[in-house]
mmCIF file of C-alpha atoms in Angstrom:
data_model
loop_
_atom_site.group_PDB
_atom_site.id
_atom_site.type_symbol
_atom_site.label_atom_id
_atom_site.label_comp_id
_atom_site.label_asym_id
_atom_site.label_seq_id
_atom_site.Cartn_x
_atom_site.Cartn_y
_atom_site.Cartn_z
ATOM 1 C CA MET A 1 5.057 7.603 -32.324
ATOM 2 C CA SER A 2 8.646 7.283 -33.501
ATOM 3 C CA GLU A 3 11.448 8.401 -31.185
ATOM 4 C CA LEU A 4 15.118 9.277 -31.098
ATOM 5 C CA VAL A 5 16.458 7.503 -28.013
ATOM 6 C CA PHE A 6 19.990 7.946 -26.686
ATOM 7 C CA PHE A 7 21.292 5.093 -24.520
ATOM 8 C CA SER A 8 24.347 6.346 -22.671
ATOM 9 C CA GLY A 9 26.854 4.943 -20.227
ATOM 10 C CA THR A 10 30.541 4.424 -19.608
ATOM 11 C CA MET A 11 32.638 1.966 -21.524
ATOM 12 C CA ASP A 12 32.100 -1.664 -20.521
ATOM 13 C CA CYS A 13 28.471 -1.223 -19.411
ATOM 14 C CA GLY A 14 26.827 -3.235 -22.193
ATOM 15 C CA LYS A 15 25.765 -0.584 -24.731
ATOM 16 C CA SER A 16 26.716 -2.616 -27.803
ATOM 17 C CA THR A 17 25.202 -5.764 -26.285
ATOM 18 C CA LEU A 18 21.892 -3.942 -25.834
ATOM 19 C CA ALA A 19 22.094 -2.588 -29.387
ATOM 20 C CA LEU A 20 22.498 -6.143 -30.681
ATOM 21 C CA GLN A 21 19.638 -7.343 -28.472
ATOM 22 C CA ILE A 22 17.277 -4.648 -29.750
ATOM 23 C CA GLY A 23 18.135 -5.608 -33.323
ATOM 24 C CA HIS A 24 17.630 -9.305 -32.578
ATOM 25 C CA ASN A 25 14.234 -8.764 -30.919
ATOM 26 C CA ARG A 26 12.927 -6.724 -33.813
ATOM 27 C CA SER A 27 14.262 -9.013 -36.528
ATOM 28 C CA ALA A 28 12.588 -11.931 -34.749
ATOM 29 C CA ARG A 29 9.271 -10.097 -35.307
ATOM 30 C CA GLY A 30 9.955 -9.680 -39.016
ATOM 31 C CA LEU A 31 11.182 -6.087 -38.812
ATOM 32 C CA GLN A 32 14.217 -4.933 -40.761
ATOM 33 C CA GLY A 33 16.655 -2.365 -39.525
ATOM 34 C CA VAL A 34 19.678 -0.425 -40.662
ATOM 35 C CA ILE A 35 22.672 -0.445 -38.319
ATOM 36 C CA PHE A 36 25.220 2.356 -38.412
ATOM 37 C CA THR A 37 28.482 2.351 -36.486
ATOM 38 C CA ARG A 38 31.756 4.259 -36.379
ATOM 39 C CA ASP A 39 35.219 3.021 -35.409
ATOM 40 C CA ASP A 40 34.080 -0.236 -33.833
ATOM 41 C CA ARG A 41 36.767 -2.276 -32.048
ATOM 42 C CA ALA A 42 36.119 -5.175 -34.463
ATOM 43 C CA GLY A 43 36.878 -3.077 -37.536
ATOM 44 C CA GLU A 44 35.085 -1.118 -40.226
ATOM 45 C CA GLY A 45 31.446 -1.989 -40.857
ATOM 46 C CA LYS A 46 31.059 -4.078 -37.691
ATOM 47 C CA LEU A 47 28.966 -3.808 -34.553
ATOM 48 C CA SER A 48 30.560 -5.909 -31.835
ATOM 49 C CA SER A 49 30.064 -6.614 -28.169
ATOM 50 C CA ARG A 50 32.702 -7.552 -25.607
ATOM 51 C CA LEU A 51 30.673 -10.736 -25.086
ATOM 52 C CA GLY A 52 31.890 -11.846 -28.517
ATOM 53 C CA LEU A 53 28.774 -11.059 -30.573
ATOM 54 C CA VAL A 54 29.345 -9.376 -33.951
ATOM 55 C CA THR A 55 27.051 -8.296 -36.773
ATOM 56 C CA GLU A 56 27.472 -6.421 -40.036
ATOM 57 C CA ALA A 57 26.835 -2.692 -40.011
ATOM 58 C CA VAL A 58 27.172 0.379 -42.208
ATOM 59 C CA GLU A 59 30.256 2.447 -41.408
ATOM 60 C CA ALA A 60 29.086 6.018 -40.836
ATOM 61 C CA ALA A 61 31.946 7.942 -42.426
ATOM 62 C CA PRO A 62 32.623 11.472 -41.133
ATOM 63 C CA ARG A 63 30.894 13.313 -44.015
ATOM 64 C CA MET A 64 28.226 10.720 -44.736
ATOM 65 C CA ASP A 65 24.632 11.994 -44.863
ATOM 66 C CA LEU A 66 22.778 9.322 -42.897
ATOM 67 C CA TYR A 67 19.340 10.609 -43.889
ATOM 68 C CA ALA A 68 20.202 10.667 -47.602
ATOM 69 C CA TYR A 69 21.738 7.185 -47.370
ATOM 70 C CA LEU A 70 18.577 5.764 -45.821
ATOM 71 C CA VAL A 71 16.279 7.506 -48.328
ATOM 72 C CA ALA A 72 18.384 6.146 -51.210
ATOM 73 C CA ARG A 73 18.140 2.592 -49.882
ATOM 74 C CA MET A 74 14.394 2.829 -49.353
ATOM 75 C CA SER A 75 13.970 4.347 -52.836
ATOM 76 C CA GLN A 76 15.664 1.248 -54.249
ATOM 77 C CA GLY A 77 13.128 -0.983 -52.541
ATOM 78 C CA ASP A 78 14.974 -1.833 -49.332
ATOM 79 C CA LYS A 79 12.781 -1.999 -46.259
ATOM 80 C CA ALA A 80 13.710 -0.140 -43.087
ATOM 81 C CA ASP A 81 11.597 -0.275 -39.942
ATOM 82 C CA TYR A 82 14.120 1.152 -37.452
ATOM 83 C CA VAL A 83 17.681 2.422 -37.167
ATOM 84 C CA ILE A 84 20.404 1.476 -34.666
ATOM 85 C CA VAL A 85 23.510 3.636 -34.241
ATOM 86 C CA ASP A 86 26.425 2.408 -32.148
ATOM 87 C CA GLU A 87 29.428 4.533 -31.113
ATOM 88 C CA ALA A 88 27.163 7.526 -31.666
ATOM 89 C CA GLN A 89 29.508 9.800 -29.733
ATOM 90 C CA PHE A 90 31.846 9.766 -32.746
ATOM 91 C CA LEU A 91 29.230 11.224 -35.115
ATOM 92 C CA ALA A 92 29.348 14.871 -36.098
ATOM 93 C CA PRO A 93 26.571 17.118 -34.711
ATOM 94 C CA GLU A 94 25.082 17.496 -38.206
ATOM 95 C CA GLN A 95 24.813 13.709 -38.452
ATOM 96 C CA ILE A 96 22.822 13.696 -35.200
ATOM 97 C CA ASP A 97 20.509 16.247 -36.836
ATOM 98 C CA GLN A 98 20.120 13.774 -39.705
ATOM 99 C CA LEU A 99 19.083 11.072 -37.225
ATOM 100 C CA ALA A 100 16.416 13.392 -35.852
ATOM 101 C CA ARG A 101 15.191 14.004 -39.405
ATOM 102 C CA ILE A 102 14.925 10.235 -39.945
ATOM 103 C CA VAL A 103 12.600 10.096 -36.947
ATOM 104 C CA ASP A 104 10.527 13.141 -37.878
ATOM 105 C CA ASP A 105 10.311 12.795 -41.671
ATOM 106 C CA LEU A 106 10.468 9.019 -42.173
ATOM 107 C CA GLY A 107 8.681 7.958 -38.993
ATOM 108 C CA LEU A 108 11.358 5.472 -37.923
ATOM 109 C CA ASP A 109 12.606 4.800 -34.405
ATOM 110 C CA VAL A 110 16.308 5.572 -34.007
ATOM 111 C CA PHE A 111 18.212 3.948 -31.146
ATOM 112 C CA ALA A 112 21.603 5.592 -30.575
ATOM 113 C CA PHE A 113 24.216 4.171 -28.218
ATOM 114 C CA GLY A 114 27.315 5.932 -26.967
ATOM 115 C CA ILE A 115 29.407 7.281 -24.145
ATOM 116 C CA THR A 116 28.745 10.846 -23.066
ATOM 117 C CA THR A 117 32.171 12.192 -22.108
ATOM 118 C CA ASP A 118 35.707 11.534 -23.258
ATOM 119 C CA PHE A 119 38.815 10.655 -21.234
ATOM 120 C CA ARG A 120 39.122 14.325 -20.203
ATOM 121 C CA THR A 121 35.511 14.346 -18.894
ATOM 122 C CA LYS A 122 34.513 16.641 -21.788
ATOM 123 C CA LEU A 123 31.337 16.049 -23.777
ATOM 124 C CA PHE A 124 31.727 14.476 -27.201
ATOM 125 C CA PRO A 125 30.091 16.827 -29.752
ATOM 126 C CA GLY A 126 27.894 13.988 -31.025
ATOM 127 C CA SER A 127 26.732 13.093 -27.512
ATOM 128 C CA GLN A 128 26.058 16.723 -26.682
ATOM 129 C CA ARG A 129 23.849 17.061 -29.760
ATOM 130 C CA LEU A 130 22.017 13.847 -28.875
ATOM 131 C CA ILE A 131 21.278 15.169 -25.386
ATOM 132 C CA GLU A 132 19.924 18.343 -26.982
ATOM 133 C CA LEU A 133 17.704 16.568 -29.542
ATOM 134 C CA ALA A 134 16.760 13.140 -28.185
ATOM 135 C CA ASP A 135 13.186 12.394 -27.196
ATOM 136 C CA ARG A 136 14.604 10.255 -24.393
ATOM 137 C CA VAL A 137 18.022 9.818 -22.809
ATOM 138 C CA GLU A 138 18.399 6.487 -21.038
ATOM 139 C CA THR A 139 21.302 5.686 -18.723
ATOM 140 C CA LEU A 140 22.113 1.999 -18.878
ATOM 141 C CA GLN A 141 21.447 0.199 -15.620
ATOM 142 C CA VAL A 142 24.303 -2.297 -15.919
ATOM 143 C CA GLU A 143 26.953 -0.487 -13.918
ATOM 144 C CA ALA A 144 30.598 -0.775 -14.861
ATOM 145 C CA MET A 145 32.913 -0.987 -11.867
ATOM 146 C CA CYS A 146 36.121 0.816 -11.006
ATOM 147 C CA TRP A 147 39.057 -1.323 -9.871
ATOM 148 C CA CYS A 148 38.230 -0.268 -6.281
ATOM 149 C CA GLY A 149 34.734 -1.755 -6.510
ATOM 150 C CA ALA A 150 32.855 1.553 -6.682
ATOM 151 C CA ARG A 151 30.551 2.455 -9.543
ATOM 152 C CA ALA A 152 32.601 3.581 -12.551
ATOM 153 C CA THR A 153 31.451 6.933 -13.904
ATOM 154 C CA HIS A 154 34.422 8.138 -15.966
ATOM 155 C CA ASN A 155 36.404 6.839 -18.931
ATOM 156 C CA ALA A 156 40.193 7.010 -18.641
ATOM 157 C CA ARG A 157 42.731 6.680 -21.436
ATOM 158 C CA THR A 158 45.885 4.808 -20.503
ATOM 159 C CA VAL A 159 49.334 4.399 -22.022
ATOM 160 C CA GLY A 160 51.547 1.799 -20.405
ATOM 161 C CA GLY A 161 48.953 1.424 -17.667
ATOM 162 C CA GLU A 162 49.166 5.100 -16.687
ATOM 163 C CA MET A 163 46.314 7.526 -17.198
ATOM 164 C CA VAL A 164 46.844 10.342 -19.707
ATOM 165 C CA VAL A 165 44.802 13.527 -20.070
ATOM 166 C CA ASP A 166 46.267 14.967 -23.268
ATOM 167 C CA GLY A 167 45.839 13.971 -26.892
ATOM 168 C CA GLU A 168 43.236 13.687 -29.629
ATOM 169 C CA GLN A 169 39.666 13.250 -28.473
ATOM 170 C CA VAL A 170 39.171 10.122 -30.594
ATOM 171 C CA VAL A 171 41.767 7.356 -30.441
ATOM 172 C CA VAL A 172 40.341 3.888 -31.009
ATOM 173 C CA GLY A 173 41.200 1.429 -28.272
ATOM 174 C CA ASP A 174 39.554 -0.906 -25.799
ATOM 175 C CA VAL A 175 39.590 -2.021 -22.200
ATOM 176 C CA GLY A 176 41.906 -4.857 -21.240
ATOM 177 C CA VAL A 177 44.575 -4.226 -23.905
ATOM 178 C CA ALA A 178 48.297 -4.809 -23.521
ATOM 179 C CA ALA A 179 49.863 -2.447 -21.021
ATOM 180 C CA GLU A 180 52.170 -0.801 -23.565
ATOM 181 C CA SER A 181 49.264 0.018 -25.893
ATOM 182 C CA VAL A 182 46.773 2.873 -25.826
ATOM 183 C CA GLY A 183 43.855 1.514 -23.855
ATOM 184 C CA TYR A 184 40.899 2.588 -21.768
ATOM 185 C CA GLU A 185 39.747 1.917 -18.241
ATOM 186 C CA VAL A 186 36.596 2.905 -16.402
ATOM 187 C CA LEU A 187 37.132 4.607 -13.064
ATOM 188 C CA CYS A 188 35.102 6.174 -10.294
ATOM 189 C CA ARG A 189 35.331 9.950 -10.093
ATOM 190 C CA ARG A 190 37.704 9.849 -7.116
ATOM 191 C CA HIS A 191 40.297 7.724 -8.863
ATOM 192 C CA HIS A 192 39.848 9.543 -12.169
ATOM 193 C CA ARG A 193 40.635 12.810 -10.388
ATOM 194 C CA ARG A 194 43.696 11.192 -8.787
ATOM 195 C CA ARG A 195 44.685 9.554 -12.099
ATOM 196 C CA MET A 196 44.944 6.231 -10.307
ATOM 197 C CA THR A 197 44.383 3.265 -12.622
ATOM 198 C CA SER A 198 44.401 -0.371 -11.576
ATOM 199 C CA ALA A 199 48.022 -0.650 -12.747
ATOM 200 C CA THR A 200 49.243 2.357 -10.774
ATOM 201 C CA ALA A 201 47.275 1.198 -7.734
ATOM 202 C CA ARG A 202 49.015 -2.199 -7.884
ATOM 203 C CA ALA A 203 52.383 -0.506 -8.245
ATOM 204 C CA ALA A 204 51.700 1.652 -5.203
ATOM 205 C CA ALA A 205 50.641 -1.371 -3.176
ATOM 206 C CA LEU A 206 53.870 -3.172 -4.066
ATOM 207 C CA SER A 207 56.157 -0.201 -3.339
ATOM 208 C CA PRO A 208 58.299 -0.450 -0.198
ATOM 209 C CA ASP A 209 57.623 1.876 2.694
ATOM 210 C CA VAL A 210 59.244 5.266 2.306
ATOM 211 C CA LEU A 211 60.462 5.161 5.914
ATOM 212 C CA PRO A 212 61.966 1.973 7.350
ATOM 213 C CA VAL A 213 59.978 0.347 10.073
ATOM 214 C CA THR A 214 62.177 -0.727 13.007
ATOM 215 C CA PRO A 215 61.195 -2.449 16.207
ATOM 216 C CA GLY A 216 60.377 0.031 18.975
#
């Protein structure tokens, strides 16, 4: 029985690595898949992992009909046994409906990978629709870690190392970028609420005492 499965987790927890592994395992058994992605860090039409693995993919443009694209390819003789979708949070809700139609009408497994909430802790529309429609929602077991060592549960957007909570929902960036650039960092809920990134925590640790300490 074919399924629509949503693998979710924070940034830096291995979603793209698992997507690549699923594709590798199935191709090793002679199965052929179609990989969709959107706004990958490696550029258009790429599925990449922070471990350095990269493969070609189909860029899922904002108004692209994923179901119609797949039907057209299969009508031309291309084989498709499964579908992988990375960065699924960036898809429009109607594109998630198209993924469900691929499962129901074409009988193909669809494996979607994405983060659930944005840097403001608000649901991405694509992720919300996946939660509503998916046959299964799987939380990845590889836990990303906050700078404090606790389990990271929230994605933070940073500019100059400081956390920001305003701006467009989608701004492409990555973890570990130059401090002056727009970047992302995974934080535990406590430090996300306090807007305390690793950079601001280091700055606080290096700040002199507010009150001078004198011998008693």
